[in-house]
PDB file of C-alpha atoms in Angstrom:
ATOM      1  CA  UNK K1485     126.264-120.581 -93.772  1.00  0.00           C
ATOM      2  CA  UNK K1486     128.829-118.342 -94.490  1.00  0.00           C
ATOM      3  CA  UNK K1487     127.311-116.463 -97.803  1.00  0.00           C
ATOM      4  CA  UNK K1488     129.756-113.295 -98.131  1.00  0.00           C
ATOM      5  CA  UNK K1489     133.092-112.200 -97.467  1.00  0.00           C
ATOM      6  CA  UNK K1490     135.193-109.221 -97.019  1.00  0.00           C
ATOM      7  CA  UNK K1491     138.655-109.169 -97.987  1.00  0.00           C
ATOM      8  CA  UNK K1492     141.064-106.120 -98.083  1.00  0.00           C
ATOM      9  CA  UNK K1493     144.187-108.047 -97.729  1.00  0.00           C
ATOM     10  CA  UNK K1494     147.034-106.110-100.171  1.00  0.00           C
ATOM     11  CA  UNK K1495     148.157-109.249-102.609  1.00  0.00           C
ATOM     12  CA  UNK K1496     151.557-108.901-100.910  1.00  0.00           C
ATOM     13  CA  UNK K1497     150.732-109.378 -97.647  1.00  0.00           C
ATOM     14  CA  UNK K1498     148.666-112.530 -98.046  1.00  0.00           C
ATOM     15  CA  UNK K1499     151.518-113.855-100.121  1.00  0.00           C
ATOM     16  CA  UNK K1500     153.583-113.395 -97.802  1.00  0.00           C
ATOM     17  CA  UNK K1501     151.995-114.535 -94.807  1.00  0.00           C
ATOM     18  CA  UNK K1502     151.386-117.782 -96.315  1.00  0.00           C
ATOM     19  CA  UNK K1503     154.969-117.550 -98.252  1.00  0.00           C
ATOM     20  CA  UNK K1504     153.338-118.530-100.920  1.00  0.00           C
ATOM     21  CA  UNK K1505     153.715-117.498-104.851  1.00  0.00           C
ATOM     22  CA  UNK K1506     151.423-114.818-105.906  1.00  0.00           C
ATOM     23  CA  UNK K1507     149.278-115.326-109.054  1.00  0.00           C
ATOM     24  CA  UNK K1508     149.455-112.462-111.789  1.00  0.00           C
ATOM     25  CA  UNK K1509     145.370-112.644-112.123  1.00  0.00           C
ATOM     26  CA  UNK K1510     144.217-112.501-108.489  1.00  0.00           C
ATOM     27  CA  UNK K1511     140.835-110.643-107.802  1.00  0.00           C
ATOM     28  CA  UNK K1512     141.049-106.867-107.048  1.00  0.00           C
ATOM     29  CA  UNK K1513     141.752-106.035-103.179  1.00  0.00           C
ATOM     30  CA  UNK K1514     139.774-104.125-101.220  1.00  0.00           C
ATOM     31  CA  UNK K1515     136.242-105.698-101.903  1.00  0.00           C
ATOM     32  CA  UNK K1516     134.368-105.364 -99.074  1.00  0.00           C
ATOM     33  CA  UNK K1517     131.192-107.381-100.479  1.00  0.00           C
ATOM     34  CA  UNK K1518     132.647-110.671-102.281  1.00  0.00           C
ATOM     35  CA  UNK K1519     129.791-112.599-103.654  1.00  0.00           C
ATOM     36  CA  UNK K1520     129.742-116.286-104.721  1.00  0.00           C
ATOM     37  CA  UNK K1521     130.309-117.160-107.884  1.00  0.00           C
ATOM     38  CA  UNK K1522     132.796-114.782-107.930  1.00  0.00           C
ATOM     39  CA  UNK K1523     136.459-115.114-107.752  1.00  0.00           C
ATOM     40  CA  UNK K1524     138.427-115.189-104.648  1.00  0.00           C
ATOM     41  CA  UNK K1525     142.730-115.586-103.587  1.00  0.00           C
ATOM     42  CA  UNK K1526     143.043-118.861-102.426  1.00  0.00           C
ATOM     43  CA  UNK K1527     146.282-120.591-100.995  1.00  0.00           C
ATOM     44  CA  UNK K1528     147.020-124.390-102.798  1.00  0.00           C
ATOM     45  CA  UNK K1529     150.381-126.659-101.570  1.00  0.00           C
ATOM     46  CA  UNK K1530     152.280-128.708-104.121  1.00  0.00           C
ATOM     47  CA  UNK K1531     156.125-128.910-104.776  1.00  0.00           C
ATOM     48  CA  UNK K1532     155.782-125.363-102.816  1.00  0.00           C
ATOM     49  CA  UNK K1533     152.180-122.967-102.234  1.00  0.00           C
ATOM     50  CA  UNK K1534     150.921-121.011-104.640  1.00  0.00           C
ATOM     51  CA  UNK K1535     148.473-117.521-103.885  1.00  0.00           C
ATOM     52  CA  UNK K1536     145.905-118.244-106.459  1.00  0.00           C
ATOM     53  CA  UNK K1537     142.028-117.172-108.119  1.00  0.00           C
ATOM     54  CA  UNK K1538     139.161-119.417-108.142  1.00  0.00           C
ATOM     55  CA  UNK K1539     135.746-119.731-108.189  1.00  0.00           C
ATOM     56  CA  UNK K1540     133.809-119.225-105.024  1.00  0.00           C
ATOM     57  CA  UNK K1541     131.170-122.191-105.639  1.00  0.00           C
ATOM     58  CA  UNK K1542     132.053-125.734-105.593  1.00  0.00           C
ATOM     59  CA  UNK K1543     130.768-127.633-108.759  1.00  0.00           C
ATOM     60  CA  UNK K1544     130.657-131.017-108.544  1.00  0.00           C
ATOM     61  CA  UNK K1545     132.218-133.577-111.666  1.00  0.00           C
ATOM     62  CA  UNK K1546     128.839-134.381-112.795  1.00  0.00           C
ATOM     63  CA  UNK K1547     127.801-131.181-113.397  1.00  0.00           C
ATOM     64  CA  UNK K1548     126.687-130.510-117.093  1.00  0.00           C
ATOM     65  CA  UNK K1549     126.814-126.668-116.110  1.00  0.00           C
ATOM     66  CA  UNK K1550     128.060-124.505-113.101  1.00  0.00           C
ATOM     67  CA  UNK K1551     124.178-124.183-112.792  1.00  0.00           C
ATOM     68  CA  UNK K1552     123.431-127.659-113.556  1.00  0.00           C
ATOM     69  CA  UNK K1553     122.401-128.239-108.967  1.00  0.00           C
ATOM     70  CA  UNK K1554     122.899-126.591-105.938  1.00  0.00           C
ATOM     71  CA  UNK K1555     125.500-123.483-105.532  1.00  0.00           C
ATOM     72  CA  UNK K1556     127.658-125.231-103.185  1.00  0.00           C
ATOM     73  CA  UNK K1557     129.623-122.336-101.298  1.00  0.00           C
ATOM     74  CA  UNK K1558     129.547-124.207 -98.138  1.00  0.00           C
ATOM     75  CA  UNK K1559     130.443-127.650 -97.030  1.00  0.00           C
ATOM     76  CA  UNK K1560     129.570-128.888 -93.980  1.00  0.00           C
ATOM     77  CA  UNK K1561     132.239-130.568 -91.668  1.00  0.00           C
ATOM     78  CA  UNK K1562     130.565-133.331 -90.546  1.00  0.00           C
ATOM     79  CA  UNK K1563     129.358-134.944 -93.715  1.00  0.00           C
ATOM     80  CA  UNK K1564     132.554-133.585 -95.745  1.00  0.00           C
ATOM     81  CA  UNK K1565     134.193-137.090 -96.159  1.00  0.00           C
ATOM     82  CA  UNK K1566     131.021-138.867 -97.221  1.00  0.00           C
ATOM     83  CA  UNK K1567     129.153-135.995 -99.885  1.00  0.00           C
ATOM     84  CA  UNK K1568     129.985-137.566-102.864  1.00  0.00           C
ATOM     85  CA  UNK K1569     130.741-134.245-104.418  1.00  0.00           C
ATOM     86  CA  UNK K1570     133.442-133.433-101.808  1.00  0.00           C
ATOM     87  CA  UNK K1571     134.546-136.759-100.647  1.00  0.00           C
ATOM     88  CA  UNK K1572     137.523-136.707-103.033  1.00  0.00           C
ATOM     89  CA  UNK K1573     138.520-133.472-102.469  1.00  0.00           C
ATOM     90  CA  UNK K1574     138.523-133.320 -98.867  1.00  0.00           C
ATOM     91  CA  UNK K1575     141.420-135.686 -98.702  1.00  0.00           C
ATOM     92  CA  UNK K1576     143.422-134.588-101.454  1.00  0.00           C
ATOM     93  CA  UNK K1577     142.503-130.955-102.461  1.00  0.00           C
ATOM     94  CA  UNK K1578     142.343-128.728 -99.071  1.00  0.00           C
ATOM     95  CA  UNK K1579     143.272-125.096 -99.250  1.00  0.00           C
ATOM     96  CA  UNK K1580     143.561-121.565 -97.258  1.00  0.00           C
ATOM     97  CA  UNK K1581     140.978-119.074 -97.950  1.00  0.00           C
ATOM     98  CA  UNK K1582     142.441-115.527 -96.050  1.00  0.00           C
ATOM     99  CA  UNK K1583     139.547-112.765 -95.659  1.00  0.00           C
ATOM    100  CA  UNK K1584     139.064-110.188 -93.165  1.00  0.00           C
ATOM    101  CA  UNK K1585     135.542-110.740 -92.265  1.00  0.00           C
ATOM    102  CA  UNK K1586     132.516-112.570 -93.404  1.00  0.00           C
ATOM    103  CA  UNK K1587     129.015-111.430 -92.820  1.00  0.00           C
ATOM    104  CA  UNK K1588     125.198-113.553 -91.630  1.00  0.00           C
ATOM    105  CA  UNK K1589     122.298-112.311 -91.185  1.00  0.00           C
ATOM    106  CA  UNK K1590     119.261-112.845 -88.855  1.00  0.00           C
ATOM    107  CA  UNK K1591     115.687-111.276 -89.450  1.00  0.00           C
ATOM    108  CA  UNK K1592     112.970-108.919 -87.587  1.00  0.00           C
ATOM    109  CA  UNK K1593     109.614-109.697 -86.861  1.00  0.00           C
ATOM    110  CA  UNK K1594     108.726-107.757 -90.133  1.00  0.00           C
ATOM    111  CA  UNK K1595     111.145-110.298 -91.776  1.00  0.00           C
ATOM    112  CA  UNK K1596     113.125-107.641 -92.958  1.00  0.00           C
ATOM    113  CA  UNK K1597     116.999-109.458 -93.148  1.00  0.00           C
ATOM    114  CA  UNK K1598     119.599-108.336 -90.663  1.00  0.00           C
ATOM    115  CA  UNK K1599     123.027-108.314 -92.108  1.00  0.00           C
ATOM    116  CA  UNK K1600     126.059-109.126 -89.363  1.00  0.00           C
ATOM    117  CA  UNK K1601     129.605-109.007 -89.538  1.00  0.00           C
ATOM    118  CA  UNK K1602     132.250-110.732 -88.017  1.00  0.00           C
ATOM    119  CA  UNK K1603     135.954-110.666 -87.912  1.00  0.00           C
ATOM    120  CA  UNK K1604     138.828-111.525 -85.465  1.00  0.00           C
ATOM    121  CA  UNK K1605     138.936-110.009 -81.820  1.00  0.00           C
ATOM    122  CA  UNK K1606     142.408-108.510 -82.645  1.00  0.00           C
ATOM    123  CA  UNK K1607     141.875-107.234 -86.186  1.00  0.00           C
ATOM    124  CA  UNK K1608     144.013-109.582 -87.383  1.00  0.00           C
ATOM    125  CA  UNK K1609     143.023-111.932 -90.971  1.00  0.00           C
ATOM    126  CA  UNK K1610     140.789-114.912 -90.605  1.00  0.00           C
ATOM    127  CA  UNK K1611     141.582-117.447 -92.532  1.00  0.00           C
ATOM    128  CA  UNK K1612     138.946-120.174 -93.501  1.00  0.00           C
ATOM    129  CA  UNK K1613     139.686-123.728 -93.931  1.00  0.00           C
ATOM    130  CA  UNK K1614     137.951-124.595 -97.644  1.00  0.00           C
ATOM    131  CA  UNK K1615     138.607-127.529-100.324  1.00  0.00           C
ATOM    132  CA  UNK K1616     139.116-127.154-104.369  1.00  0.00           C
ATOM    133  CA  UNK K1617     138.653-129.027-107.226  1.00  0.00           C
ATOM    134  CA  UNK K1618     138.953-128.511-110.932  1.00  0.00           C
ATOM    135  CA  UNK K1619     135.703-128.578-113.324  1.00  0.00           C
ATOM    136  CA  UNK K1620     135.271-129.106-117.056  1.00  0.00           C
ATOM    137  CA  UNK K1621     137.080-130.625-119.592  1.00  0.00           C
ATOM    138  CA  UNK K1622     138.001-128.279-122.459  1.00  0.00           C
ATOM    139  CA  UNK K1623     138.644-125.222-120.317  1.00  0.00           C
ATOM    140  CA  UNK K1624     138.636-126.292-116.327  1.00  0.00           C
ATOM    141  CA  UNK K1625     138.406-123.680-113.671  1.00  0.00           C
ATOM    142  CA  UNK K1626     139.469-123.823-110.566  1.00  0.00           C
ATOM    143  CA  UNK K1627     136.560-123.784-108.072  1.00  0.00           C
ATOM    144  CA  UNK K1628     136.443-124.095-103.809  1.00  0.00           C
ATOM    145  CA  UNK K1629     134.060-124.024-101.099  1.00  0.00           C
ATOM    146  CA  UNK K1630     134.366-122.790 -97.267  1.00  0.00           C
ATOM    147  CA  UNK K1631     133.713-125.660 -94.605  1.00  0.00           C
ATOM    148  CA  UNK K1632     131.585-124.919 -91.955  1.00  0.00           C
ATOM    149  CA  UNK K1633     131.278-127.063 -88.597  1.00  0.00           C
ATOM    150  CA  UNK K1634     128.602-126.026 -85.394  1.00  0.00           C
ATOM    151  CA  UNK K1635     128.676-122.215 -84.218  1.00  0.00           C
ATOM    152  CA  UNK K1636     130.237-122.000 -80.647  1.00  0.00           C
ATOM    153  CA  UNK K1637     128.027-120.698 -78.320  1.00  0.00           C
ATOM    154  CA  UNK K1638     128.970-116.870 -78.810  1.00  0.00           C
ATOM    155  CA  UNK K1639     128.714-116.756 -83.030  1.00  0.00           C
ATOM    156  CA  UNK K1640     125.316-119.170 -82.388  1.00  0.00           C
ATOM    157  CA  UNK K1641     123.405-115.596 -81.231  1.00  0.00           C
ATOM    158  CA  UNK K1642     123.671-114.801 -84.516  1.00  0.00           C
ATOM    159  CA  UNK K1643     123.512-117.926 -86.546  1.00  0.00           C
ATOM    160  CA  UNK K1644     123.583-121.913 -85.745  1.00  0.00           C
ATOM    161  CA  UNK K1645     127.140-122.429 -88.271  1.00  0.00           C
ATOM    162  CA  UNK K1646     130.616-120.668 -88.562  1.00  0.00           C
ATOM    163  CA  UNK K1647     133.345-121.157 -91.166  1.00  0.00           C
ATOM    164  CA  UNK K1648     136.181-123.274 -90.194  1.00  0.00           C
ATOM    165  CA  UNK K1649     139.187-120.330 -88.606  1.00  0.00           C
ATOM    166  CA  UNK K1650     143.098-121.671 -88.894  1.00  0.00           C
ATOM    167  CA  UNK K1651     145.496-120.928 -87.293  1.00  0.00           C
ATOM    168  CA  UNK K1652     148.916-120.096 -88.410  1.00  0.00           C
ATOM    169  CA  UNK K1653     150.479-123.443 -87.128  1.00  0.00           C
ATOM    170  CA  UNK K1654     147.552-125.332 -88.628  1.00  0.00           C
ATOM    171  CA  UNK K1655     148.089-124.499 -92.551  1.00  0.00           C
ATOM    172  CA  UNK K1656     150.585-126.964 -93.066  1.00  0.00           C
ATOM    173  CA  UNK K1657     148.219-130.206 -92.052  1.00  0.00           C
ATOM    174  CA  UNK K1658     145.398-128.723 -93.318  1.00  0.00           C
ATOM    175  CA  UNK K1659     147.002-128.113 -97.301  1.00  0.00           C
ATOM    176  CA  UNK K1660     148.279-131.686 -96.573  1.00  0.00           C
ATOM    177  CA  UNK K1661     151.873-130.604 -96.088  1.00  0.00           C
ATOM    178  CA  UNK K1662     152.437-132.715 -92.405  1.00  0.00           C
ATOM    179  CA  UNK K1663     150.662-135.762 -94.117  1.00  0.00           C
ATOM    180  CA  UNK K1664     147.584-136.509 -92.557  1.00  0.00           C
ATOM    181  CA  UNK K1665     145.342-135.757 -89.457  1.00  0.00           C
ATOM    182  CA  UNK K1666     143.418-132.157 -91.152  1.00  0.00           C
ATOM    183  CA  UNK K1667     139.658-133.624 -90.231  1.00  0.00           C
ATOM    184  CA  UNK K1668     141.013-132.448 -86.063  1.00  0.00           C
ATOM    185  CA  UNK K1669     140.977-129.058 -87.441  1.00  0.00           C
ATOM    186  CA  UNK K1670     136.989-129.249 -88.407  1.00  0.00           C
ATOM    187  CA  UNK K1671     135.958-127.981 -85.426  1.00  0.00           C
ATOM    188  CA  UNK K1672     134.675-124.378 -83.714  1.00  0.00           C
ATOM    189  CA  UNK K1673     136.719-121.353 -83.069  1.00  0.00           C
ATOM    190  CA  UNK K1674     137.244-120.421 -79.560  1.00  0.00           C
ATOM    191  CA  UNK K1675     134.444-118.308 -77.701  1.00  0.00           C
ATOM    192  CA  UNK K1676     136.517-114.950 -77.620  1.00  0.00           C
ATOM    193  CA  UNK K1677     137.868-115.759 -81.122  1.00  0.00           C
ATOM    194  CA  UNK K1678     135.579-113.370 -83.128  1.00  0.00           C
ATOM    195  CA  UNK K1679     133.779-109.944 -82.569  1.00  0.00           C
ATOM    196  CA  UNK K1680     130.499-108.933 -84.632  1.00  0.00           C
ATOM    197  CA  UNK K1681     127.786-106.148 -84.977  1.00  0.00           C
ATOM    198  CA  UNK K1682     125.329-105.392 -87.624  1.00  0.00           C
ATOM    199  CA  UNK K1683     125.783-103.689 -90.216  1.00  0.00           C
ATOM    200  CA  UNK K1684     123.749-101.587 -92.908  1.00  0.00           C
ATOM    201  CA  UNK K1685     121.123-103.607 -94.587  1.00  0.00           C
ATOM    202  CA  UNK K1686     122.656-101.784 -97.849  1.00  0.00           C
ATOM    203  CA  UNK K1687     125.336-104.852 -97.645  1.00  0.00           C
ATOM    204  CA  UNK K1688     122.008-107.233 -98.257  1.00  0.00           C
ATOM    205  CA  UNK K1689     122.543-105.835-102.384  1.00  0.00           C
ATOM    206  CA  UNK K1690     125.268-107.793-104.372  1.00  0.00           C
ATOM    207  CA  UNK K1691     125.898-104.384-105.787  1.00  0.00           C
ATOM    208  CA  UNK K1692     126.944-102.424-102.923  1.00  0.00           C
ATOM    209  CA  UNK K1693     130.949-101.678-102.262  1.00  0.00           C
ATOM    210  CA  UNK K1694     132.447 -99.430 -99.845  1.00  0.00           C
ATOM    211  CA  UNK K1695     134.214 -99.638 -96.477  1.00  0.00           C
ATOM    212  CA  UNK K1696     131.159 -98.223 -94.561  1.00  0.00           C
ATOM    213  CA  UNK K1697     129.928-101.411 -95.394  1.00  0.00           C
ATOM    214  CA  UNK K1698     131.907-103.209 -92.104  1.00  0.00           C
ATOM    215  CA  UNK K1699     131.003-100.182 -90.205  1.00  0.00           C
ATOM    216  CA  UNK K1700     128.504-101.025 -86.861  1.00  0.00           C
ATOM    217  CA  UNK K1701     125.419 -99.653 -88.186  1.00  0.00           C
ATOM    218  CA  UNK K1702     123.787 -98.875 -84.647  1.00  0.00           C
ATOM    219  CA  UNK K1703     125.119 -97.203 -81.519  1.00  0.00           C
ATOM    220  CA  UNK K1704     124.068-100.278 -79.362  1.00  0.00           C
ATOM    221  CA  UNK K1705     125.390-103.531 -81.320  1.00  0.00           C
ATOM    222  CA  UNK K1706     125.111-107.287 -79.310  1.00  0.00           C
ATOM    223  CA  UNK K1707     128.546-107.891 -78.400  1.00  0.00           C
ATOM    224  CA  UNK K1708     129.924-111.312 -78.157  1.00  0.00           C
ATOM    225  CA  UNK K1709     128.688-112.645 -75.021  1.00  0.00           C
ATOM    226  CA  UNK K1710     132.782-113.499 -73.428  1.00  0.00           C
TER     227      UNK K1710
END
């Protein structure tokens, strides 16, 4: 489960890098502790792609309420096409979610949660393969989730799932621009593909902001095993 993100991506650059057309109500950049239900830049293909805010929690068509079931900020790869909430979607609403780094956490013997963080090996963006749809008739937002397939055998130290990582030549099948053929893309990043270290359990609070949050928290961290 991926259940928090960093992203300090200038608005710019991400449009850019996907040349896509930037929004004029995207969420403030840096945020170093994005929390579901909040808003996030996404990146959406039509007659050209678009940089754009939605809701980090999928809700499904039936819902009465956003908090009618489940908060649905992960899908998982391998039951994607049959979920009845995300069947749809995952073969007509795919999209690019850029962050720098995303965080899990394991626990102690006390119990005590263990916050981790992982981003790229070279510092560069991740960016997370996720799916959209639109909810509510009157006034619809724009909501996504992040799929999620197996860890690889390095990330599954920490924790037994990792987001789905593109790569730059696999955006355009993935937002459905090369037709089809996206569902070859569900599938684990490389072993070397990601570093991680823990962090402060101050990250574990919704409320707390701040670069030091990323920051190895001990002088020993588990390195990835590569």
């Amino acid at each position: 489960m991926c259940g928090r993100i960093a992203n300090t991506l200038p608005i710019d650059a991400m449009a850019q890098m996907f040349e896509a057309v930037p929004a004029n109500d995207l969420p403030d950049v840096p945020n170093y502790n994005v929390c579901p239900t909040t808003q996030i830049s996404v990146v959406v293909s039509g007659n050209d792609r678009r940089l754009i805010s939605m809701r980090w929690g999928f809700i499904p068509d039936w819902y009465q309420s956003p908090t009618d079931g489940p908060l649905l900020i992960n899908a998982r790869s391998e039951t994607l096409a049959e979920k009845p909430a995300f069947r749809q979607a995952c073969r007509q609403r795919r999209c690019l979610i850029p962050i720098t780094g995303y965080y899990e956490w394991t626990k102690d013997t006390a119990g005590q949660r263990l916050p981790w963080y992982f981003s790229s090996v070279d510092r560069a963006p991740l960016v997370l393969g996720g799916i959209w749809q639109e909810w509510g008739a009157d006034d619809p937002i724009k909501t996504c989730t992040i799929v999620t397939t197996p860890a690889n055998d390095v990330v599954s130290n920490v924790f037994h799932r990792m987001p789905v990582l593109l790569k730059p030549e696999d955006y355009a099948l993935w937002l459905g621009e090369k037709g089809k053929g996206a569902a070859r893309l569900m599938r684990a990043a490389p072993e070397d593909a990601l570093r991680f270290f823990r962090v402060h359990p101050q990250v574990n609070s919704n409320r707390a902001e701040g670069s030091d949050l990323i920051e190895p928290f001990d002088d020993d961290p588990i390195k990835p095993l590569f």
